[in-house]
């Protein structure tokens, strides 16, 4: 299989994630979409790593996974606090931080 | 003892520091002890230093002690250095001696006042500044003292700061003095530009030795310019025309302040400075003529105002202005020693007059109006006797101190070829005798016109106040004996002889020696004029007390003119003060400050708020909108990168 297929798949996954982030209202959904975007990037890293016969890309994937795990921890904590304090999971209702 | 000269100013400074910083918590006895102890110690050390000076040969009486280099910048060097020579020695003794006596007096006079510690802290600080002024060996350090005494004067005039008039008087003194100081500073700049040094010794050496550069100027040269600028400073500090207006108002301060600062010491700083700069002035005849003219005109002008004032302290204030005019007239006719001689004797009897006036005011519980006194002689006999001595002394009655010094001035004016100065001085002497005895008769003789409340309060002052009076009375009697004129002493005038080393570098024009017999005759004339003045005062105020009012109504216009002080304050208000206030308010405040400066600042703020109003909608709090913006931005950047490649 050519690398192009991997990249197209990666781009599609990324766009699905990005569109989900923009259009979804539920915090959990947005969260899942962000994970989708990160994993789309991971896919292209692995593809390039294999294509160029270098290990760098795979190393980067580990970094991204670590960051994603940390982000998940913080993000879920925020989600729980949001639910407790404002009784909602919709980001459109959490809009008091503005001018 | 001369090596300890640096301690003399430091003692009052230490006293000011202790009283100023800790005084609030100290008992009054400790405050008095600190203030009087430091000034008394300073006086003792000053006596020791002057004794050392007297122990030297006359041409070695010029002792310069450098303590450290204060400022060094390129060519410019200013050192902290003290100069002790006959001139500063006389000033030193007068300032510390009279200062000490007045400190003692203040213990009694101020005992019931609030801020007792504040008063003594300022007084000590004043002594420190004044000592720096007179001991300084260069113009810059002198200027430090000059400004220091100005500050203390301001603080002490405004001592009763709850009273609006006192605060205003303090400000007036401060501002008028700054006008004079501008001249003084410019004079110092010009001295440095000309001589490349500010040391008295170096400047005067150049003038005296480099005669081709600094000849005796017939027109307006550099020395004339320097002299006139320095004299502007002197007119401010020593209350001469046209800057005298602050001194009468300065009487708002406590009476010991009037005695120490506004009669005996600070106001004579201008005279001291002119005499110190005698090498400059004596080579600038035009500057000297201006000094003489301003001096003698001020003497007459102030004396005429003093004739009709009814506030006891204001009469004395105008008298001070007048006597300072005499001193300048003496310097102006080239008789520098006579000016300093009068400075010294005047310090004695004018301090005594003020302290006596303070004692009268104290006895009457704050009454200052002469028309509400009278017949005080039997209630406060010590005050009466001492003040009477001082009045005789200032009138120039033989053989009291004022006779010798005033007579020297008048005689020098005649002998140096200034008959107009002599004549005006003589008329002023008559007026001086008149207004002094008018004051004495109104306060101590005739009907008792004070209120019953005051009568109840009436008492002779405590010993801490009468002892200084007696001491100063003795000095007013014998003070003139240090300078017995040539015609009495069967030799030359000892005071003038003593002063000679300080004036050695001054240019002395040749004068025709006039006979002692003529001098004796002139002395007789001035005593006669003084006696006539006293006799007229006696006739008007004791013999026929109604005649004073009759005289006032008969010469109504003139009386009003004098009573309103020639309308000078009104004139200054109209010409200088009101335009400044109005200009400041209308143009500077409402125009420039509120319109332009505030307008600019507010305009910048408003512009930023308006532009921010357009953009702030972006921050709407919706996370999804931020995500979309980030996404669009990333796409735009990527697109741009692809396009630019």
XYZ file of C-alpha atoms in Angstrom, chain B:
645
model
C 39.711 75.961 70.005
C 39.815 76.999 66.385
C 40.092 73.367 65.308
C 36.707 72.706 66.852
C 35.010 75.280 64.660
C 33.123 72.521 62.815
C 31.320 71.655 66.033
C 29.707 75.103 66.234
C 27.061 74.509 63.546
C 26.776 70.791 64.290
C 25.618 71.374 67.879
C 22.395 73.175 66.912
C 21.885 70.617 64.152
C 22.082 67.825 66.714
C 19.656 69.741 68.926
C 17.261 70.134 65.993
C 17.513 66.419 65.236
C 16.831 65.369 68.823
C 13.936 67.795 69.342
C 12.516 67.332 65.883
C 12.533 63.533 65.908
C 11.934 62.693 69.554
C 10.519 65.957 70.913
C 6.929 64.798 70.885
C 7.702 62.286 73.621
C 10.126 64.408 75.633
C 9.111 66.573 78.594
C 9.393 70.327 78.106
C 12.323 70.626 80.487
C 14.400 68.231 78.363
C 13.459 70.003 75.146
C 14.492 73.363 76.607
C 17.704 71.875 77.932
C 18.637 70.360 74.570
C 17.820 73.520 72.608
C 19.444 76.001 74.978
C 22.304 73.658 75.830
C 23.361 73.171 72.220
C 23.089 76.859 71.351
C 24.879 77.810 74.569
C 27.674 75.335 73.868
C 27.952 76.708 70.346
C 28.286 80.190 71.814
C 31.062 79.084 74.192
C 33.031 77.363 71.425
C 32.515 80.427 69.227
C 34.009 82.607 71.965
C 36.951 80.233 72.199
C 37.502 80.287 68.443
C 37.332 84.083 68.297
C 39.779 84.286 71.228
C 42.181 82.153 69.201
C 41.681 84.470 66.265
C 42.425 87.506 68.416
C 45.617 85.818 69.593
C 47.044 85.984 66.094
C 48.723 88.856 64.308
C 46.173 90.957 62.374
C 47.411 89.854 58.937
C 47.159 86.189 59.921
C 43.521 86.454 60.946
C 42.231 84.493 57.991
C 41.723 80.884 58.964
C 40.380 78.453 56.416
C 39.510 74.922 57.532
C 38.582 72.413 54.845
C 36.716 69.339 56.013
C 36.080 67.405 52.830
C 35.473 67.873 49.139
C 31.779 68.228 48.731
C 31.447 68.312 44.940
C 34.191 67.628 42.395
C 33.215 67.657 38.742
C 35.868 68.497 36.155
C 37.167 71.991 36.856
C 34.477 72.612 39.389
C 35.329 71.900 43.000
C 33.233 72.871 45.983
C 34.578 72.066 49.410
C 32.933 72.003 52.771
C 35.150 74.641 54.307
C 34.779 77.207 57.053
C 36.392 80.606 57.001
C 37.029 82.452 60.222
C 38.163 86.024 59.807
C 37.176 89.219 61.642
C 34.003 89.598 59.582
C 32.717 86.087 60.213
C 33.932 86.313 63.822
C 31.661 89.296 64.485
C 28.733 87.527 62.840
C 29.543 84.314 64.699
C 29.396 85.996 68.089
C 26.245 87.921 67.251
C 24.416 84.884 65.898
C 25.367 82.427 68.627
C 25.210 85.000 71.447
C 21.909 86.654 70.569
C 20.609 83.268 69.452
C 21.398 81.724 72.826
C 19.795 84.581 74.738
C 16.646 84.363 72.630
C 16.481 80.599 73.166
C 16.446 81.244 76.915
C 13.730 83.850 76.482
C 11.651 81.447 74.400
C 11.421 78.997 77.315
C 9.305 81.539 79.158
C 7.497 82.970 76.165
C 6.496 79.705 74.532
C 5.733 77.690 77.668
C 2.007 77.490 77.013
C 2.171 76.912 73.256
C 1.342 73.747 71.392
C 4.205 72.236 69.443
C 6.820 73.442 71.908
C 9.319 70.897 70.551
C 8.600 71.920 66.964
C 9.435 75.527 67.778
C 12.791 74.671 69.319
C 13.661 72.196 66.574
C 13.111 74.908 63.953
C 15.016 77.476 66.000
C 18.018 75.175 66.305
C 17.824 74.311 62.634
C 17.824 78.009 61.902
C 20.959 78.526 63.987
C 22.653 75.699 62.096
C 21.783 77.188 58.699
C 22.780 80.680 59.737
C 26.140 79.432 61.008
C 26.753 77.611 57.731
C 25.932 80.850 55.927
C 28.377 82.990 57.857
C 31.198 80.472 58.252
C 31.202 79.217 54.677
C 34.403 79.727 52.711
C 32.786 79.681 49.292
C 29.686 80.960 47.553
C 28.042 77.573 47.107
C 28.116 76.526 50.744
C 27.003 80.031 51.629
C 24.034 79.525 49.351
C 23.162 76.316 51.204
C 22.991 78.273 54.454
C 21.183 81.092 52.652
C 18.401 78.747 51.560
C 18.410 76.951 54.914
C 17.641 80.135 56.822
C 14.960 80.949 54.269
C 13.331 77.598 54.907
C 13.461 78.022 58.690
C 12.071 81.530 58.358
C 9.151 80.139 56.342
C 8.530 77.361 58.858
C 8.619 79.710 61.834
C 6.492 82.471 60.299
C 3.894 79.808 59.634
C 4.322 78.394 63.134
C 0.679 79.084 63.993
C -0.363 77.329 60.823
C -3.980 76.965 61.925
C -4.220 80.716 61.359
C -4.714 81.477 57.698
C -2.882 84.808 57.880
C 0.200 83.072 59.336
C 0.267 80.498 56.567
C -0.132 83.223 53.948
C 2.637 85.303 55.526
C 4.945 82.289 55.449
C 4.230 81.689 51.792
C 4.714 85.361 51.001
C 8.114 85.373 52.691
C 9.102 82.197 50.891
C 8.063 83.384 47.434
C 9.488 86.899 47.730
C 12.768 85.432 48.944
C 12.886 83.074 45.967
C 12.657 86.091 43.650
C 15.759 87.522 45.287
C 17.463 84.144 45.237
C 17.179 83.966 41.467
C 19.432 87.014 41.342
C 21.807 85.492 43.852
C 22.084 82.229 41.915
C 22.673 84.058 38.648
C 25.360 86.073 40.403
C 27.038 82.848 41.557
C 26.875 81.436 38.009
C 28.455 84.591 36.662
C 31.197 84.415 39.295
C 32.018 80.859 38.299
C 31.970 81.739 34.600
C 34.325 84.652 35.230
C 36.734 83.310 37.831
C 36.376 79.546 37.312
C 36.117 79.179 41.060
C 33.641 79.824 43.834
C 36.092 80.095 46.731
C 36.085 83.516 48.356
C 39.855 83.473 48.659
C 40.484 82.575 44.999
C 37.873 84.928 43.554
C 39.042 87.889 45.627
C 42.711 87.086 44.949
C 42.068 87.226 41.207
C 40.232 90.518 41.529
C 42.915 92.079 43.690
C 45.975 90.849 41.770
C 44.854 90.733 38.135
C 44.093 94.425 37.925
C 44.248 94.462 34.123
C 41.345 92.018 33.975
C 39.389 93.611 36.787
C 40.013 97.333 36.875
C 37.849 99.680 38.869
C 34.944 99.889 36.471
C 33.771 103.262 35.304
C 30.814 101.862 33.377
C 28.940 98.569 33.513
C 31.425 95.730 33.480
C 31.409 92.160 34.671
C 31.977 93.119 38.303
C 29.068 95.549 38.184
C 26.862 92.810 36.753
C 27.928 90.359 39.469
C 27.465 92.992 42.150
C 23.983 93.934 41.002
C 22.868 90.306 40.769
C 24.193 89.533 44.243
C 22.454 92.642 45.521
C 19.137 91.402 44.132
C 19.585 88.411 46.428
C 20.413 90.745 49.296
C 17.271 92.851 48.751
C 15.188 89.709 49.072
C 16.813 88.345 52.200
C 17.347 91.715 53.880
C 13.940 93.146 52.998
C 14.962 96.150 50.925
C 12.945 97.932 48.261
C 11.287 96.538 46.233
C 11.239 93.135 47.972
C 10.704 94.313 51.577
C 6.996 93.436 51.616
C 7.409 90.050 53.297
C 9.062 91.301 56.495
C 6.117 93.207 58.044
C 3.863 90.224 57.377
C 6.477 87.939 58.911
C 5.401 89.331 62.275
C 2.724 86.621 62.244
C 5.378 84.325 63.703
C 6.044 84.032 67.442
C 7.849 87.068 68.865
C 11.168 85.314 69.661
C 11.289 84.388 65.962
C 10.812 88.010 65.001
C 13.627 88.924 67.356
C 16.094 86.273 66.240
C 15.379 85.811 62.556
C 13.579 88.928 61.424
C 15.597 91.470 63.358
C 18.968 90.305 64.609
C 20.367 87.658 62.301
C 18.800 86.339 59.106
C 17.745 89.655 57.642
C 21.283 90.921 58.101
C 22.608 88.104 55.892
C 22.299 90.374 52.859
C 24.449 93.022 54.509
C 26.977 90.374 55.493
C 27.079 89.072 51.924
C 27.610 92.522 50.430
C 30.406 93.231 52.904
C 31.924 89.793 52.282
C 31.970 90.670 48.575
C 33.482 94.081 49.222
C 36.333 93.357 46.757
C 33.693 93.012 44.041
C 31.463 95.898 45.075
C 34.262 98.338 45.755
C 35.443 98.007 42.149
C 31.958 98.501 40.731
C 30.939 102.078 41.565
C 27.598 101.786 39.799
C 26.628 98.698 41.795
C 27.793 100.449 44.933
C 25.734 103.514 44.102
C 22.683 101.311 43.594
C 23.310 99.702 46.993
C 23.577 103.103 48.643
C 20.516 104.493 46.882
C 18.289 101.478 47.583
C 19.540 101.382 51.166
C 18.904 104.996 52.048
C 15.586 105.188 50.179
C 14.419 102.060 51.978
C 15.532 103.555 55.278
C 13.394 106.658 54.734
C 10.482 104.837 53.123
C 10.122 102.253 55.884
C 10.588 104.853 58.613
C 7.691 106.934 57.252
C 5.412 103.882 57.317
C 6.590 103.093 60.837
C 5.398 106.517 62.019
C 1.714 105.608 61.945
C 1.407 101.822 62.395
C -0.543 100.747 65.438
C 0.603 97.114 65.738
C 3.566 97.100 68.123
C 5.415 94.415 66.184
C 4.792 96.043 62.826
C 6.309 99.304 64.011
C 9.392 97.324 64.938
C 9.315 95.450 61.622
C 9.340 98.675 59.618
C 12.022 99.943 61.926
C 14.079 96.860 61.080
C 13.638 97.432 57.357
C 14.695 101.017 57.889
C 17.791 100.103 59.927
C 18.796 97.486 57.355
C 18.580 100.279 54.831
C 21.109 102.172 56.935
C 23.474 99.214 56.811
C 23.229 98.995 53.037
C 23.694 102.716 52.750
C 26.889 102.332 54.780
C 28.149 99.571 52.502
C 27.083 101.636 49.500
C 29.189 104.613 50.461
C 32.153 102.294 50.960
C 32.016 102.196 54.762
C 31.733 98.420 55.030
C 32.969 98.288 58.635
C 30.393 100.860 59.681
C 27.669 98.699 58.151
C 28.819 95.643 60.110
C 29.191 97.752 63.249
C 25.597 98.886 62.921
C 24.581 95.313 62.165
C 26.054 94.242 65.491
C 24.617 97.012 67.656
C 21.274 96.735 65.861
C 21.193 93.015 66.673
C 21.425 93.917 70.355
C 18.876 96.669 70.619
C 16.415 95.416 68.025
C 16.388 91.931 69.535
C 15.799 93.638 72.875
C 12.953 95.718 71.456
C 11.267 92.664 70.005
C 11.730 90.638 73.162
C 10.396 93.591 75.156
C 7.426 93.827 72.825
C 6.958 90.102 73.341
C 6.977 90.671 77.086
C 4.325 93.383 76.714
C 2.184 91.134 74.524
C 2.679 88.296 76.989
C 1.662 90.513 79.905
C -1.527 91.587 78.105
C -2.382 88.068 77.045
C -1.819 88.503 73.305
C -2.743 92.157 72.737
C -0.582 93.735 70.019
C -2.484 96.927 69.303
C -0.743 100.041 70.649
C -4.043 101.873 70.903
C -5.186 99.337 73.488
C -2.165 99.558 75.771
C -0.946 102.563 77.767
C 0.223 103.045 81.321
C 2.031 99.722 81.411
C 5.095 101.257 83.074
C 4.094 100.466 86.639
C 2.944 96.928 85.887
C 6.008 95.662 84.031
C 8.876 97.883 85.235
C 11.745 95.636 84.073
C 10.386 95.409 80.556
C 9.843 99.155 80.527
C 13.336 99.989 81.743
C 15.078 97.662 79.287
C 12.952 98.702 76.334
C 13.539 102.316 77.207
C 17.275 101.678 77.009
C 16.858 100.045 73.615
C 14.704 102.906 72.350
C 17.388 105.384 73.397
C 20.012 103.197 71.732
C 18.197 102.915 68.403
C 17.475 106.633 68.451
C 21.196 107.266 68.611
C 21.501 108.948 71.982
C 25.037 109.293 73.321
C 26.655 107.086 74.675
C 24.510 104.061 73.827
C 25.418 101.520 71.173
C 23.240 102.923 68.417
C 24.828 106.335 68.680
C 28.287 105.134 67.714
C 27.237 102.902 64.841
C 24.646 105.215 63.330
C 26.956 108.157 63.657
C 29.734 106.269 61.887
C 27.383 105.608 58.971
C 26.223 109.198 58.687
C 29.732 110.532 59.075
C 31.102 108.110 56.446
C 28.373 109.158 54.044
C 29.433 112.780 54.415
C 33.154 112.074 54.466
C 32.985 109.858 51.365
C 31.206 112.589 49.466
C 27.552 111.535 49.601
C 25.807 114.497 51.250
C 22.360 113.388 50.040
C 22.749 110.026 51.767
C 23.812 111.898 54.880
C 20.842 114.239 54.769
C 18.259 111.501 54.148
C 19.930 109.414 56.845
C 19.668 112.320 59.259
C 15.970 112.835 58.540
C 15.427 109.107 58.982
C 17.274 109.236 62.292
C 14.820 111.887 63.494
C 11.884 109.743 62.391
C 13.411 106.694 64.063
C 13.563 108.535 67.366
C 9.977 109.711 66.874
C 8.370 106.380 66.077
C 10.328 104.523 68.749
C 9.229 106.917 71.440
C 5.706 107.039 70.037
C 5.689 103.277 70.622
C 7.156 103.664 74.110
C 4.734 106.408 75.134
C 1.691 104.670 73.697
C 2.553 101.386 75.378
C 3.924 102.456 78.727
C 2.624 105.953 79.464
C -0.646 107.818 79.460
C -4.093 106.369 80.020
C -4.653 102.671 80.526
C -6.664 101.649 77.489
C -6.524 97.869 77.765
C -9.554 95.730 78.496
C -10.467 94.530 81.993
C -9.782 91.014 80.874
C -6.226 91.995 80.001
C -5.872 93.888 83.288
C -6.754 90.770 85.187
C -4.027 88.900 83.340
C -1.424 91.640 83.732
C 1.898 90.478 85.209
C 5.617 90.973 84.840
C 7.272 88.237 82.800
C 9.132 85.324 84.463
C 12.901 85.577 85.031
C 13.653 83.421 81.977
C 12.249 86.323 79.962
C 13.506 89.297 81.964
C 17.083 88.015 82.305
C 17.621 88.060 78.504
C 16.094 91.546 78.428
C 18.543 92.794 81.036
C 21.470 91.094 79.319
C 20.599 92.650 75.978
C 20.034 96.017 77.642
C 23.563 95.894 79.010
C 24.857 95.040 75.522
C 22.814 97.885 74.046
C 24.540 100.244 76.441
C 28.110 99.035 76.169
C 28.020 97.412 72.715
C 29.134 100.602 71.043
C 32.250 100.885 73.148
C 34.127 98.344 71.014
C 34.071 100.917 68.246
C 34.672 104.261 69.890
C 35.135 106.808 67.161
C 38.528 108.315 66.510
C 37.590 111.641 68.076
C 36.868 110.031 71.439
C 39.409 107.309 71.651
C 42.570 109.292 71.086
C 43.443 106.711 68.442
C 41.746 104.993 65.547
C 38.445 103.126 65.836
C 39.261 99.721 67.335
C 36.345 97.926 65.691
C 37.354 99.232 62.271
C 40.945 98.249 62.961
C 39.762 94.741 63.834
C 37.710 94.497 60.648
C 40.532 95.654 58.387
C 41.954 92.208 57.457
C 38.573 91.187 56.061
C 38.387 94.273 53.916
C 42.041 94.345 52.865
C 41.248 93.264 49.298
C 38.560 95.888 48.827
C 39.474 98.829 46.697
C 39.650 101.915 48.880
C 39.395 105.216 47.099
C 41.284 108.155 48.554
C 39.260 110.324 50.852
C 40.172 113.695 52.112
C 40.880 113.487 55.832
C 38.362 115.654 57.571
C 39.020 117.063 60.977
C 37.838 115.395 64.163
C 36.230 118.651 65.185
C 33.910 118.489 62.166
C 33.055 114.885 62.983
C 32.206 115.881 66.525
C 29.958 118.605 65.159
C 28.119 116.121 62.937
C 27.675 113.768 65.883
C 26.164 116.680 67.776
C 23.730 117.344 64.921
C 22.514 113.742 64.795
C 21.981 113.606 68.556
C 20.119 116.897 68.344
C 17.856 115.551 65.595
C 17.162 112.442 67.669
C 16.281 114.548 70.701
C 13.941 116.657 68.580
C 12.247 113.459 67.390
C 11.792 112.269 70.969
C 10.570 115.704 72.054
C 7.917 115.786 69.314
C 6.758 112.296 70.278
C 6.589 113.440 73.902
C 4.644 116.523 72.953
C 2.097 114.610 70.918
C 1.612 111.412 72.878
C 2.253 112.386 76.497
C 1.520 116.062 76.844
C -1.573 116.275 74.685
C -2.788 112.790 73.726
C -5.742 114.255 71.794
C -3.411 116.052 69.418
C -2.429 112.791 67.699
C -5.909 112.308 66.363
C -6.217 115.956 65.453
C -2.966 115.708 63.511
C -4.199 112.583 61.743
C -7.423 114.263 60.640
C -5.639 117.433 59.560
C -3.248 115.515 57.277
C -5.848 113.013 56.239
C -4.513 112.073 52.799
C -0.927 111.672 53.916
C -1.968 109.781 57.048
C -4.035 107.330 55.040
C -1.210 106.875 52.536
C 1.207 105.988 55.335
C -1.300 103.884 57.238
C -1.971 101.851 54.107
C 1.778 101.496 53.569
C 1.807 103.508 50.316
C -0.557 100.899 48.873
C 2.449 98.824 47.858
C 0.795 95.531 48.793
C -2.280 96.508 46.815
C -0.079 97.510 43.884
C 1.838 94.221 43.969
C -1.438 92.338 44.243
C -2.775 94.082 41.208
C 0.365 93.997 39.077
C 1.945 90.656 39.998
C -0.198 88.468 42.221
C -3.612 88.741 40.590
C -2.368 88.365 36.988
C -0.361 85.339 38.094
C -3.307 83.788 39.915
C -5.768 84.610 37.144
C -3.348 83.534 34.438
C -2.656 80.310 36.258
C -6.306 79.581 36.771
C -7.707 80.593 33.408
C -4.861 79.780 31.049
C -2.674 77.216 32.743
C -5.311 75.304 34.666
C -8.517 75.638 32.705
C -6.763 76.093 29.365
C -3.618 74.085 29.141
C -4.079 71.578 31.931
C -7.765 70.778 31.588
C -8.149 71.209 27.839
C -4.869 70.184 26.284
C -3.217 67.801 28.751
C -6.360 66.231 30.195
C -7.900 66.292 26.722
C -4.975 64.369 25.250
C -4.970 61.778 28.001
C -8.736 61.310 27.928
C -8.710 61.309 24.124
C -6.191 58.472 23.982
C -8.290 56.504 26.447
C -11.494 57.140 24.537
C -9.911 56.137 21.184
C -8.724 52.861 22.661
C -12.141 52.153 24.144
C -13.865 52.846 20.825
C -11.578 50.580 18.821
C -11.800 47.908 21.489
C -15.599 48.079 21.287
C -15.377 46.940 17.682
C -13.133 43.959 18.409
C -14.353 42.778 21.781
C -17.276 40.882 20.223
C -14.759 38.200 19.241
C -14.365 37.185 22.863
C -17.897 35.858 23.254
C -17.215 33.023 25.707
C -18.292 30.246 23.283
C -15.588 27.600 23.190
C -16.813 26.332 19.848
C -16.427 29.692 18.243
C -12.831 29.905 19.510
C -12.182 26.424 18.062
C -13.578 27.530 14.721
C -11.357 30.627 14.733
C -8.295 28.520 15.539
C -9.217 26.112 12.768
C -9.763 28.900 10.255
C -6.519 30.537 11.333
C -4.587 27.299 10.917
C -6.096 26.773 7.487
C -5.254 30.335 6.509
C -1.643 29.931 7.662
C -1.291 26.628 5.818
C -2.871 28.107 2.729
C -0.533 31.061 2.922
C 2.508 28.830 3.284
C 1.467 26.778 0.258
C 0.827 29.874 -1.832
C 4.105 31.539 -0.922
C 6.239 28.586 -1.730
